Each structure stands twice: as structure tokens, then as C-alpha cells.
Tab-separated table of C-alpha atoms and ligand atoms in Angstrom:
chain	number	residue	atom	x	y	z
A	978	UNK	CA	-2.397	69.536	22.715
A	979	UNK	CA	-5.451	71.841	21.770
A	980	UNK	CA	-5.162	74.448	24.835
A	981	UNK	CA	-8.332	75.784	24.751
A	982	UNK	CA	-9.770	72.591	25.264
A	983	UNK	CA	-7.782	71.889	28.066
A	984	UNK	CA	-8.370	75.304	29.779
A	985	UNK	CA	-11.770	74.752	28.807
A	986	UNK	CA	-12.541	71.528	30.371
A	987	UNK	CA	-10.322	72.748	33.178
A	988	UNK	CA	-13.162	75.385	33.850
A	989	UNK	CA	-16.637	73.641	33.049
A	990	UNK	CA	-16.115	69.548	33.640
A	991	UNK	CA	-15.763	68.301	36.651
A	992	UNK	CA	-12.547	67.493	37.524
A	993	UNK	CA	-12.622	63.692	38.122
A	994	UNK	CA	-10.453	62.093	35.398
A	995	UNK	CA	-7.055	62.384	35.379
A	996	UNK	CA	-6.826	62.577	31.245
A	997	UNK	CA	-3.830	62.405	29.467
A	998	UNK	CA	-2.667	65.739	27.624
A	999	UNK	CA	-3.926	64.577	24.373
A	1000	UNK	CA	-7.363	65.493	22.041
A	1001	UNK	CA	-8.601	62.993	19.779
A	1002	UNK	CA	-10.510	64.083	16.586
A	1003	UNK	CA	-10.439	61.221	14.320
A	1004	UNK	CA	-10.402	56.863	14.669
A	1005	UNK	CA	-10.172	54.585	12.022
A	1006	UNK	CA	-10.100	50.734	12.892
A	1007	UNK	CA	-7.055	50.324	15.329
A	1008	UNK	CA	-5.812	53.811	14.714
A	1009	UNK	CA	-6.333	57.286	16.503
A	1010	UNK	CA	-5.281	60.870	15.332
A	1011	UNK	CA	-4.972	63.759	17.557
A	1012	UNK	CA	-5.372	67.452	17.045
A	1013	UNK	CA	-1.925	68.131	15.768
A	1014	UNK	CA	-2.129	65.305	13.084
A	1015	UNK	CA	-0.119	62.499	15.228
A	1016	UNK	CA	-1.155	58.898	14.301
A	1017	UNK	CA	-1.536	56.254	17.215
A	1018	UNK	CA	-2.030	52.949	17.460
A	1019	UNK	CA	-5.076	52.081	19.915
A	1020	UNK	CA	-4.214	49.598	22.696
A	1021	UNK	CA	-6.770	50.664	25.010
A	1022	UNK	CA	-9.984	50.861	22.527
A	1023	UNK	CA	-11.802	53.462	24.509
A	1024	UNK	CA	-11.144	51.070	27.730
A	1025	UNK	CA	-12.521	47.408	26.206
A	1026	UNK	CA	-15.086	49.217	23.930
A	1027	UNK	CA	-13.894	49.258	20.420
A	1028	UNK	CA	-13.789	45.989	19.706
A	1029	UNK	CA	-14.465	45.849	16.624
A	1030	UNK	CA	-12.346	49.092	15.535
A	1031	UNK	CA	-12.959	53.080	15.608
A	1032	UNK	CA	-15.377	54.249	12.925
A	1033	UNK	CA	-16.592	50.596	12.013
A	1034	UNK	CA	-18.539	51.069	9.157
A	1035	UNK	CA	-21.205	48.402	9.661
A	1036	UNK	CA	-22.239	49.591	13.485
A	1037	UNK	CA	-22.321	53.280	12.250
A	1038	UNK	CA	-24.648	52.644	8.903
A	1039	UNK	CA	-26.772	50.476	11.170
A	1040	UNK	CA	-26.845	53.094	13.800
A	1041	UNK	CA	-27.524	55.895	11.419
A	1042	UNK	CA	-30.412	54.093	9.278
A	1043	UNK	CA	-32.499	52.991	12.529
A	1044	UNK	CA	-31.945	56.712	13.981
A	1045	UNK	CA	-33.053	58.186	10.706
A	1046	UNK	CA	-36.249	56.509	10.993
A	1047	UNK	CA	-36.926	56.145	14.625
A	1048	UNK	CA	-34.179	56.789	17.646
A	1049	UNK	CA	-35.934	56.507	20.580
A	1050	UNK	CA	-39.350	55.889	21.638
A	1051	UNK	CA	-39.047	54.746	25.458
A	1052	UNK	CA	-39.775	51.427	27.001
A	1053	UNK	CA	-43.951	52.429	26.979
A	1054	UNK	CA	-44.160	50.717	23.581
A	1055	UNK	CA	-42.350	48.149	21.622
A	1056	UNK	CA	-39.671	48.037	18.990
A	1057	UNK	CA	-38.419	45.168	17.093
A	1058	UNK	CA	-34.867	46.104	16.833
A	1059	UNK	CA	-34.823	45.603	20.882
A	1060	UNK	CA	-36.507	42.804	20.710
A	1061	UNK	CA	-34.101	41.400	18.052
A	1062	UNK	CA	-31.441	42.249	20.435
A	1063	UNK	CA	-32.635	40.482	23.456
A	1064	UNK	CA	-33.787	37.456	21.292
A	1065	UNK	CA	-30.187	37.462	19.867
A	1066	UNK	CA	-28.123	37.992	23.292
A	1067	UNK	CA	-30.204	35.122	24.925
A	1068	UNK	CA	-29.449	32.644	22.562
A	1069	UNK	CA	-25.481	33.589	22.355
A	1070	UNK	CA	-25.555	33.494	26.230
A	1071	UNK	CA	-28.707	32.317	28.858
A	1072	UNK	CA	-30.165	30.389	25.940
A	1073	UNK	CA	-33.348	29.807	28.320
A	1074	UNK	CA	-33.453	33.283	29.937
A	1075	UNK	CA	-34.429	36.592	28.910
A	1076	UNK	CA	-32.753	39.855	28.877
A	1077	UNK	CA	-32.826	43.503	30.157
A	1078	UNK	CA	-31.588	46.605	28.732
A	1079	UNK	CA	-30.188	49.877	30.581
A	1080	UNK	CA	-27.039	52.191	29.068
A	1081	UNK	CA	-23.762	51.198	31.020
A	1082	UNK	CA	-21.749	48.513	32.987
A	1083	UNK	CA	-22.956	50.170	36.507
A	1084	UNK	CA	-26.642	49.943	35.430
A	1085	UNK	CA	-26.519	46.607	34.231
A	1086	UNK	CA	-25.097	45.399	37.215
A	1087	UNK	CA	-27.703	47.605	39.660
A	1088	UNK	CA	-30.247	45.618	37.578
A	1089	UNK	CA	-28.483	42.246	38.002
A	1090	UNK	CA	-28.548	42.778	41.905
A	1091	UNK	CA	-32.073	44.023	42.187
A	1092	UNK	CA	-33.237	40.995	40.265
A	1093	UNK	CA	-31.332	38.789	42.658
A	1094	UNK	CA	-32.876	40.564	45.539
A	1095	UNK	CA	-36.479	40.029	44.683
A	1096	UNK	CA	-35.188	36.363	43.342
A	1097	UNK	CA	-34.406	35.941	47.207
A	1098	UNK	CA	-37.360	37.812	48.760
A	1099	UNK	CA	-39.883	36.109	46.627
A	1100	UNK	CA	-38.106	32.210	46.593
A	1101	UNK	CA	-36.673	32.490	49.686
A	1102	UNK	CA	-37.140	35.196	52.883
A	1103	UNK	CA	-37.428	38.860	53.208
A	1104	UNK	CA	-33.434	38.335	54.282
A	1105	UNK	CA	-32.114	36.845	51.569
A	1106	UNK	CA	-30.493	39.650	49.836
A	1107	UNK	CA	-26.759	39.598	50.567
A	1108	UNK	CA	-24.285	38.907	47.431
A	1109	UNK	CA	-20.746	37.944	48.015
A	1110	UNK	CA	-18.582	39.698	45.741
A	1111	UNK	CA	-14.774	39.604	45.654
A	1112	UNK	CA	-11.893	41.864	47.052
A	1113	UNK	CA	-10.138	43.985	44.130
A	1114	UNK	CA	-13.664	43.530	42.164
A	1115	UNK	CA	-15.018	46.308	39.818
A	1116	UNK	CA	-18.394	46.539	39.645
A	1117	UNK	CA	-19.469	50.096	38.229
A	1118	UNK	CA	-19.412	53.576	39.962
A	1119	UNK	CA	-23.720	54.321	40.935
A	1120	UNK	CA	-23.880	53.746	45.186
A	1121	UNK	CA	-25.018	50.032	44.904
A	1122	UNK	CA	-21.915	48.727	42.131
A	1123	UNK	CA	-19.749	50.393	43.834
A	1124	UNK	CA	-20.621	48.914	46.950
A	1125	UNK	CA	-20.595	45.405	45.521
A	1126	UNK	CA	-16.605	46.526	44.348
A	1127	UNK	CA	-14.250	45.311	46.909
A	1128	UNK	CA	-12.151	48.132	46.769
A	1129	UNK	CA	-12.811	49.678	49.917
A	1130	UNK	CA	-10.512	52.990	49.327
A	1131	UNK	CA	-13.229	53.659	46.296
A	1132	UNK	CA	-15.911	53.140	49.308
A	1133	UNK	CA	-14.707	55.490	51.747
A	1134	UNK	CA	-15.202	58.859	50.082
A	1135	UNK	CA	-19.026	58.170	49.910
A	1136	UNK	CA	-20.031	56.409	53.136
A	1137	UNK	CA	-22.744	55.676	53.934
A	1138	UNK	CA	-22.922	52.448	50.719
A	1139	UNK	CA	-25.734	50.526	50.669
A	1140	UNK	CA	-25.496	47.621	52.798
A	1141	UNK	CA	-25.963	44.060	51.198
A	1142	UNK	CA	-22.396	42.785	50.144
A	1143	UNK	CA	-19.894	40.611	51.310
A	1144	UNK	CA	-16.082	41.104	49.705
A	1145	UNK	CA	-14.074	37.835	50.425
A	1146	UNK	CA	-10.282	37.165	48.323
A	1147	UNK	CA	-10.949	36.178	45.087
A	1148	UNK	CA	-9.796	32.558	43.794
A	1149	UNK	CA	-10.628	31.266	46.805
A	1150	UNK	CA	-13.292	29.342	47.079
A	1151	UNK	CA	-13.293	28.315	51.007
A	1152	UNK	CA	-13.804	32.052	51.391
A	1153	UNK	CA	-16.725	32.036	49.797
A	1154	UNK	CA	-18.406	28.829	51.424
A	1155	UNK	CA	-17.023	30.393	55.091
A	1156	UNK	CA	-19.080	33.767	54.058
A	1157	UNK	CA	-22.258	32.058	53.004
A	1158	UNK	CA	-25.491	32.034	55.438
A	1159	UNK	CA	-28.711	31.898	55.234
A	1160	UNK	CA	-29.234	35.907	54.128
A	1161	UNK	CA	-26.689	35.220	51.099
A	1162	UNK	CA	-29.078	35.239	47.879
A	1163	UNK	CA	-25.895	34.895	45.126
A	1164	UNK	CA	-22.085	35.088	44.284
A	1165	UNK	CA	-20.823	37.477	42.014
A	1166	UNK	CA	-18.000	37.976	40.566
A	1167	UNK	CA	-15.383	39.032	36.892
A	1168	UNK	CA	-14.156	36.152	34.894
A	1169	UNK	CA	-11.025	38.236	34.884
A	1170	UNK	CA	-10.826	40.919	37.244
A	1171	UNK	CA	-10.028	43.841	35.126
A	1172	UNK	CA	-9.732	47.219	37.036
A	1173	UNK	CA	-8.640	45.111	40.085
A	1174	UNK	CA	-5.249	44.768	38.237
A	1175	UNK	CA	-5.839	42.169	35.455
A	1176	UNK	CA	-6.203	38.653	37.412
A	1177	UNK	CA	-8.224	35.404	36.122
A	1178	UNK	CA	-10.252	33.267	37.904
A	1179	UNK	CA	-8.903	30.199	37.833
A	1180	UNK	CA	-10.653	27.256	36.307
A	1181	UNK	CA	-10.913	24.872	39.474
A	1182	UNK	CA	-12.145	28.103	41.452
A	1183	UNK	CA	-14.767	29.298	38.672
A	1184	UNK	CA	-16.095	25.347	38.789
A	1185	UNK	CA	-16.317	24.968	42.186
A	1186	UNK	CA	-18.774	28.010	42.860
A	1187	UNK	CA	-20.753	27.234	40.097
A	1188	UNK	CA	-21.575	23.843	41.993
A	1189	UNK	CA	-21.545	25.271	45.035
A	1190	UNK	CA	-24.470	27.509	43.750
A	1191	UNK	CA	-26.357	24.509	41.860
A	1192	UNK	CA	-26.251	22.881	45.357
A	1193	UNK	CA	-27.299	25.434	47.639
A	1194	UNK	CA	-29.625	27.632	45.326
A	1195	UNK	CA	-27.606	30.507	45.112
A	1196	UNK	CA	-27.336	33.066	41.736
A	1197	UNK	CA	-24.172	32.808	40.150
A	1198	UNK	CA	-24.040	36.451	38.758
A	1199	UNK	CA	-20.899	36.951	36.063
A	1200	UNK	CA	-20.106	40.486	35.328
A	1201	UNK	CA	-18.791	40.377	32.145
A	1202	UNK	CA	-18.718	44.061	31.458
A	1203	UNK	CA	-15.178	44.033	30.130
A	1204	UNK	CA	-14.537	39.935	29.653
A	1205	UNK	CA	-17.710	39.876	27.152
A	1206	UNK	CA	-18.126	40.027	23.327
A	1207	UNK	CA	-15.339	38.523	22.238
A	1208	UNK	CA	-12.292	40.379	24.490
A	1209	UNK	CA	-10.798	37.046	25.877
A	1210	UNK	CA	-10.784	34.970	22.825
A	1211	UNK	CA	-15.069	33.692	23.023
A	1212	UNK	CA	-17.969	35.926	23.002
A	1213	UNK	CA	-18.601	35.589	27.050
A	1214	UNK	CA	-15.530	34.398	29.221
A	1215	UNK	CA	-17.282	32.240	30.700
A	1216	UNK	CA	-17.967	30.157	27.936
A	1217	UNK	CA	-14.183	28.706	28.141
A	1218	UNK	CA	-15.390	26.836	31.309
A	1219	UNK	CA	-18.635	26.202	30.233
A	1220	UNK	CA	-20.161	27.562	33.175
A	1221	UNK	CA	-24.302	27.836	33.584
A	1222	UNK	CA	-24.621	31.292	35.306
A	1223	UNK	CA	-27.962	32.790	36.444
A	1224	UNK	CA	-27.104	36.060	35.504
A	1225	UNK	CA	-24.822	37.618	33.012
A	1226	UNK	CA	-23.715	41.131	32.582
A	1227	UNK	CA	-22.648	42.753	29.754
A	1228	UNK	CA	-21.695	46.723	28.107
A	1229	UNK	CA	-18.399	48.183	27.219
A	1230	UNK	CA	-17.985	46.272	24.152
A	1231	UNK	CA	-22.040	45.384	22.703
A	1232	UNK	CA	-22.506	48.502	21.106
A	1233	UNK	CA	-18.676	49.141	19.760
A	1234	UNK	CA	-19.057	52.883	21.686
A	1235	UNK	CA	-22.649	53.690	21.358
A	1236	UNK	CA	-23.773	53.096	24.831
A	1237	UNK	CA	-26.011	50.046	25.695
A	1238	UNK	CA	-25.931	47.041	28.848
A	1239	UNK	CA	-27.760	44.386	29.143
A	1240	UNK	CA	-28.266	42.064	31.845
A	1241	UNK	CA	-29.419	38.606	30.659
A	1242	UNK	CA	-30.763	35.932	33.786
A	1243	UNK	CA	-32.681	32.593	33.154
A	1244	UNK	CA	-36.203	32.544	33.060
A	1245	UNK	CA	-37.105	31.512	36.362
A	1246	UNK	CA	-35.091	34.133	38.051
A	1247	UNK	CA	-35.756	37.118	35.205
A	1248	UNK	CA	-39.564	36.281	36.827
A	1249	UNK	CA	-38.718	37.742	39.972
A	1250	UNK	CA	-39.153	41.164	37.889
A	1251	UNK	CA	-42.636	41.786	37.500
A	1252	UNK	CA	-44.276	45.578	36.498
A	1253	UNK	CA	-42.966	48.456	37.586
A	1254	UNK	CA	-40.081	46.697	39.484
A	1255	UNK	CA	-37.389	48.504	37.159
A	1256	UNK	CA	-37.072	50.453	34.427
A	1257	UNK	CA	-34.945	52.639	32.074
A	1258	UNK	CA	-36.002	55.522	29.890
A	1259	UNK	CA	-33.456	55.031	27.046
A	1260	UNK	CA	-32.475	51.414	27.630
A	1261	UNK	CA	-32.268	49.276	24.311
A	1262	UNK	CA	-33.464	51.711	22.126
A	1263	UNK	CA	-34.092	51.178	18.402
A	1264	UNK	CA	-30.874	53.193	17.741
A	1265	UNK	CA	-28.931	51.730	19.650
A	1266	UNK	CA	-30.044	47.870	19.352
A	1267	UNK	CA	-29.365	48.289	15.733
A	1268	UNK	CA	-25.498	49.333	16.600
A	1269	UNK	CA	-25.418	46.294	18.820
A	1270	UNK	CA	-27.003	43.721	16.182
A	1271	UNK	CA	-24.585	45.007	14.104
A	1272	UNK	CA	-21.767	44.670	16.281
A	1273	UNK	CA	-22.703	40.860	17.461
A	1274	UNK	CA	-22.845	40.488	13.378
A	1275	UNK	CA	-19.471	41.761	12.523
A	1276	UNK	CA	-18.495	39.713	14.954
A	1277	UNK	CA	-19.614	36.609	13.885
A	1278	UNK	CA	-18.662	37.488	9.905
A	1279	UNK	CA	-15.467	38.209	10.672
A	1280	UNK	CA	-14.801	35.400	13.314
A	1281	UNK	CA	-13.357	38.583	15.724
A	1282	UNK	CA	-13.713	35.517	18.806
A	1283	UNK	CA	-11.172	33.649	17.052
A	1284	UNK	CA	-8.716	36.197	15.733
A	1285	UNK	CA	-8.924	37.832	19.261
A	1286	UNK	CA	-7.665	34.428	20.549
A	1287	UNK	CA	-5.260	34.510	18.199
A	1288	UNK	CA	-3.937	37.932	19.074
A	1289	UNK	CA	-3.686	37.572	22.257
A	1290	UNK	CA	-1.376	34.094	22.323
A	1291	UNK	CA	0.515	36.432	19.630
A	1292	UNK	CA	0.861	39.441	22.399
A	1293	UNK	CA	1.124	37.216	25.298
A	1294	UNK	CA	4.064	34.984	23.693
A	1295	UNK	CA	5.823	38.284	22.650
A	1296	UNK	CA	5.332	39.866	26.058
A	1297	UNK	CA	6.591	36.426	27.707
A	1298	UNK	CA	10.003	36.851	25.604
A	1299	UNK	CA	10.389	40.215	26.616
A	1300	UNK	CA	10.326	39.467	30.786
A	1301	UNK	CA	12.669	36.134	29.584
A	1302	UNK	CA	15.471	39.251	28.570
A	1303	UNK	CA	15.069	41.849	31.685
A	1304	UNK	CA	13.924	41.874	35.053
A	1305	UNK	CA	11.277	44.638	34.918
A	1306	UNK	CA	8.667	42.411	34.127
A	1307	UNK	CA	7.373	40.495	37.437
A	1308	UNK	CA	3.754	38.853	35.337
A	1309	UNK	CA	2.064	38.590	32.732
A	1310	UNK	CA	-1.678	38.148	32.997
A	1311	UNK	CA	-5.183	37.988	31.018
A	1312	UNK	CA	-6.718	35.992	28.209
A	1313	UNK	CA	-7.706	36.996	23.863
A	1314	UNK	CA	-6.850	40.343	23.817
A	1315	UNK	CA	-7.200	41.571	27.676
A	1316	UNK	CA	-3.874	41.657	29.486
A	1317	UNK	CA	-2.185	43.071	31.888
A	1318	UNK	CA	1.531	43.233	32.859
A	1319	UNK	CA	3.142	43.362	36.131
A	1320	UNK	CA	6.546	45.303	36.605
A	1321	UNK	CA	8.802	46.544	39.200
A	1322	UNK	CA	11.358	49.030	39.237
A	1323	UNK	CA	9.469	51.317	36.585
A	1324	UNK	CA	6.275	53.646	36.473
A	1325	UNK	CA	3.650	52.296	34.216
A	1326	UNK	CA	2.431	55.927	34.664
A	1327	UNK	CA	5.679	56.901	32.887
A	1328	UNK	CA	5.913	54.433	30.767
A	1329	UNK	CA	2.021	54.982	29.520
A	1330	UNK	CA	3.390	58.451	29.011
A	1331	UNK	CA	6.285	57.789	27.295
A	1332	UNK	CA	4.676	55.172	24.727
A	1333	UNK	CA	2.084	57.516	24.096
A	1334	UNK	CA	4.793	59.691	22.847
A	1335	UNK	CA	5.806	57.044	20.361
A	1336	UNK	CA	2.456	56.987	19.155
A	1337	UNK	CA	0.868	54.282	20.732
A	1338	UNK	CA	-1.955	54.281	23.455
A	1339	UNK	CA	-2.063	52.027	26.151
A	1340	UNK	CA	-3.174	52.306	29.650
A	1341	UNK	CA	-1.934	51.512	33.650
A	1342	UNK	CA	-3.829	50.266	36.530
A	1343	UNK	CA	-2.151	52.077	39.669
A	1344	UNK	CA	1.740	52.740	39.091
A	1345	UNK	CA	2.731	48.420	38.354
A	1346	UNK	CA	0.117	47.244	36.172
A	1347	UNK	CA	-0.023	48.371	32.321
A	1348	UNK	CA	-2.749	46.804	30.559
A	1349	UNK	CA	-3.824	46.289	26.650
A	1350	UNK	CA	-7.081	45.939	25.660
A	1351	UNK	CA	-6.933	46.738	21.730
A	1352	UNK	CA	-9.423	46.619	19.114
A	1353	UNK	CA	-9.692	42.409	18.440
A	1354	UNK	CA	-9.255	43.614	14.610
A	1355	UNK	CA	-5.704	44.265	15.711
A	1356	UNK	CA	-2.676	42.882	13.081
A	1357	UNK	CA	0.727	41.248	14.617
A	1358	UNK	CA	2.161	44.006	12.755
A	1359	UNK	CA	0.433	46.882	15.403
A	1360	UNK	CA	1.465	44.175	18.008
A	1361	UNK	CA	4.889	43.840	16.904
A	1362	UNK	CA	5.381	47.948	16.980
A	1363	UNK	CA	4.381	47.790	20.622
A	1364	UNK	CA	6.632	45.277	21.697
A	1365	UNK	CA	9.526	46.941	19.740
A	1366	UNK	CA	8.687	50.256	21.755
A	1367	UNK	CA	8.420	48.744	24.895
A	1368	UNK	CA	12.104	46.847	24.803
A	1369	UNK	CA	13.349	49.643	23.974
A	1370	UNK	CA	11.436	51.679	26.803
A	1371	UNK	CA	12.629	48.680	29.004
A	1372	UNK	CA	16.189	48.894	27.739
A	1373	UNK	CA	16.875	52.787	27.707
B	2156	PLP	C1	-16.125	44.439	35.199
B	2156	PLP	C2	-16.752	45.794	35.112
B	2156	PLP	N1	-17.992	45.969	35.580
B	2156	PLP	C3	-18.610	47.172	35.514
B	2156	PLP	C4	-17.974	48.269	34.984
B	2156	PLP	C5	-18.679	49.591	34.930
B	2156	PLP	O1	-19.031	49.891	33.628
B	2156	PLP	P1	-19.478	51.370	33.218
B	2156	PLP	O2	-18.284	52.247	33.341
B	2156	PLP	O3	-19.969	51.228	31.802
B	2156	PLP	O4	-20.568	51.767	34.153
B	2156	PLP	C6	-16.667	48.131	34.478
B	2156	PLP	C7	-15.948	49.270	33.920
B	2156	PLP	O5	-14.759	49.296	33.775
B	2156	PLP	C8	-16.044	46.856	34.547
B	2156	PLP	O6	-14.801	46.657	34.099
């Protein structure tokens, strides 16, 4: 550990992370080094962003060209790179809707939400603005995502939210038709629920709201800030059910680290927008939309959807043996290459800890969930080093 960075951030950044005692300085595909030369394997990938690896080569030429000629020029004029983007993300998602760029997983939701309010002022009443979101839900960190979260211990420390939500249990469905009235404009809600603690939806569940919205004109909204481009084995999660949302969500993984969302709604709701009703200084910038084209390319090249599928059977079979030989492990959970795993009887603080020590990064939710979210370029090989170190973490 470098420790005058640690003093140093100690003294001028906010202290709201809780960081491991550990300074990158170097990534290449599924590997990190740290200051003191260490190699690591990445099972985290910068929290569901580097999915196609650290330092890829195609996302960073891309980036670099389009910045060399033109980086930004604000959303007063147009650029084809962003309109190459939203041409490209409509057709891989809403292939009759159009698309909306901001920087993060919080902003693209606080877009999705203000669309769906004006969708129910305009189509419906001035009352129709209420979403139902679920309990354990992660929705993003500005006032109005985390108020659609339903995590109310996140909610308490900045009360007053902003009103407009509804948090009923997620997977079930009666919940959801007991909570509806005549103010709620849409449902919204993860594919998987990933900060909640790594829990799918389950298919019945995810097909009974969608008709339930068909028949009573509701928005299904799908944040798929951590499910999307290509983490669970297709390019949106949803796409295993084949589900017809209204709105999806998408960041983390769209511009392999350089920071982009997008929010992407069919055309007759994306209408409800009309000038002036939001905005974003840098959003979809030429820069930028160039790292994401690239990205969405690699991915398609390199058939990442597939081999993330094929990863994550590999991991979850592996991971499945392992609770089969000792009672630590209470579930295993997720889909491609996002799981999570249950256990009792041991810290997954400690245990992040300890495999870190070992060389290999991977992360917990609260102190019995420890979760893998890799780079999809990830080999059985890296796969079969983590299971060998956590045996042996679960034997010692
Ligand atoms: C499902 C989901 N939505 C939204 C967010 C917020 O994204 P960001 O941190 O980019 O604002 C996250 C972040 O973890 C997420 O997992």
C-alpha cells in the first residue's frame, strides 16, 4: 500500500467509501497490478464495468481517435458518433423507440422516471406519477434513484426523498397488483437485483407484470444498469424472457469504464419529452459514443454474450460443487457472469480480504453475500484459481 495516497485521500476526499488498502496502477484484460508490483485477477471489473477487460485496446483507440478530433461539443449541436450510438442501442434493445444519453446509472434512471412522469401527466392525469419499485432494489444514489431504491436504511440519512414511489417484495407479483391505483404511472424494477444481494426475478414473476402492464397501461421500466451488455449471458437480461419493456436502462458496462447511460423507451412514450424537458451537458458525447460503439462491437466480434454464458454455467457448476463438500455455503445465485453467493458461519468481509491477499479481487454485499462480476473475457483457468482459493479459504 502507497501511504501517501492513503494519508492523502484520508485528508482531501470525502470519506464515503470504505476502500480496500490497495492502489491500482495498471489493468490488462482480466488482470490488475498494484503499486508494489502484485498481480490480481479481477472478479469485480470495476463493479460490472469492465466487461470487456482493463485496457481493451479497441474502446481506448476508438476513444482516443474521436477525442483527438472532437471530445465534446454539448447537446446544442449534433454529432454523428451519438447518433450512431442511439441508432445502434435502439435496434439491440427498443427496436421502435429512441434513446437518451446522460453519464451514469443514477442519471439514466432520473431520466427514465421523469419520462414516465410526463408519460402519465400528458396520457393520463396530473396524478399519475407514482412507480412501484421493489424492496432490496438499487436504483442509483441522486435524491430521486435513491428514493425509487427500497432500501429504506439508505433513505433515512437524507429525509426528506422525493415522494412518488411505492417499494413492495420483489418476486411477488400480487404485491404489485395490491399496490397499483389509479396515481401508479409504471413498475420498475432489476432483472437481477444486484446490490440488493444478488437475487433473480423469476421467470413466471417477470411475465406476469409485463402483462399486467400491457393490460392496464402501465410502463414497464427495466433497470438494467448492471444486468445489461452482455453480464448475464445476452446483451439485456431481459432478452432471456423476451420481455417488451417501455423503458430500458443501461451504464456500468456500455462504455467498458469511460462513463456513459442511456435510457432507451419506445416511441410513443420517449414523446412525452418534448424541448427543454431534460437535458445533460456531457451526455453521449462524441468521445465517449465512440468508446461505446466500440464496446457494443467487441462485443458482437468476439461473441462476449455467449462466452459470458458460458462462464458463468462454468463458475456456477464449480461453485455448486464446492457448497456439495462444506456447509458454509447456504446459495448460490445470478446468471452469465453475475453471481452472488450466500454463506453462513464466515465473513465475506474477511474472506474478500483474505482472497485479495491471494491475489484475486472479488467483492461482498453486507457481511453473507460475496459476489463475482468479472470481465466476460474471463478463461476457466482464472475461474479455476478462484475456486481453488476459496476451498481452501473454506477449508482452513
Ligand atoms: C441496478 C443499478 N441501477 C443503478 C445503479 C447506479 O449506477 P451509478 O453508480 O452509475 O449511478 C447501479 C449501481 O450499482 C445499479 O446496480
Amino acid at each position: 500500500m502507497n501511504e501517501q495516497v492513503f494519508k492523502r485521500e484520508k485528508k482531501y476526499h470525502i470519506s464515503t467509501y470504505n476502500r480496500q488498502p490497495v492502489e491500482f496502477v495498471r489493468g490488462e484484460d482480466v488482470y490488475l497490478w498494484d503499486s508494489a508490483n502484485n498481480k490480481y485477477i479481477d472478479f469485480v471489473a470495476g463493479l460490472g464495468v469492465i466487461n470487456i477487460g482493463h485496457v481493451n485496446k479497441k474502446v481506448n483507440d476508438a476513444f482516443c481517435s474521436q477525442a483527438n478530433i472532437l471530445g465534446h461539443v454539448s447537446n446544442l449541436f449534433y454529432t454523428k458518433k451519438q447518433v450512431d450510438l442511439a441508432q445502434r442501442l435502439v435496434e439491440l434493445s427498443i427496436p421502435d423507440g429512441k434513446c437518451f444519453f446522460g453519464n451514469s446509472g443514477a442519471e439514466a434512471n432520473e431520466g427514465a422516471i421523469k419520462l414516465a412522469r410526463r408519460y402519465g401527466k400528458i396520457n393520463f392525469s396530473p396524478e399519475r406519477v407514482e412507480i412501484i419499485t421493489a424492496l432490496r432494489s438499487f436504483h442509483g444514489r441522486t435524491m430521486k434513484a435513491l428514493a425509487a431504491t427500497g432500501q429504506p436504511d439508505k433513505h433515512l440519512p437524507f429525509q426528506p426523498l422525493p415522494g412518488g414511489f411505492k417499494h413492495v417484495p420483489y418476486n411477488d407479483f400480487g404485491a404489485i397488483k395490491k399496490a397499483t391505483d389509479e396515481k401508479t404511472v409504471g413498475i420498475m424494477l432489476e432483472v437481477i437485483q444486484g446490490e440488493g444481494g444478488v437475487y433473480p426475478a423469476d421467470e413466471d414473476y417477470l411475465l406476469s407484470v409485463q402483462k399486467y402492464c400491457a393490460n392496464n397501461r402501465l410502463l414497464l421500466i427495466l433497470d438494467e444498469v448492471q444486468t445489461g451488455i452482455g453480464r448475464t449471458g445476452k446483451l439485456f437480461a431481459f432478452q432471456h424472457f423476451g420481455l417488451d419493456p417501455d423503458i430500458v436502462t443501461t451504464a456500468k458496462g456500455l462504455g467498458n469504464g469511460f462513463p456513459i447511460g442511456a435510457f432507451i423507451a419506445k416511441s410513443d412514450v420517449a414523446e412525452s419529452f418534448t424541448y427543454g424537458d431534460h437535458g445533460s451537458t456531457f451526455g453521449g458525447g462524441p468521445a465517449v459514443s465512440a468508446a461505446a460503439l466500440a464496446t457494443l462491437d467487441f462485443i458482437e466480434e468476439n461473441d462476449i454474450c455467449d462466452r459470458s454464458k458460458k462462464m458463468g454455467d462454468y463458475l456456477f457448476g464449480l461453485l455448486t460443487e464446492l457448497k456439495d463438500k462444506n456447509d458454509y455455503i447456504v446459495e448460490i445465485r445470478g446468471r452469465g457472469l453475475m453471481i452472488g453467493v450466500e454463506i453462513k458461519d464466515l465473513s465475506a468481509k474477511e474472506i474478500v480480504t483474505n482472497m485479495l491477499n491471494k491475489g484475486l479481487v472479488i467483492n461482498n454485499i453486507g457481511d453473507n453475500v460475496i459476489r463475482f462480476l468479472p470481465p466476460l473475457t474471463i478463461s476457466k483457468s482464472h475461474i479455476d484459481q478462484l475456486i481453488e482459493a476459496l476451498n481452501d479459504e473454506m477449508s482452513e
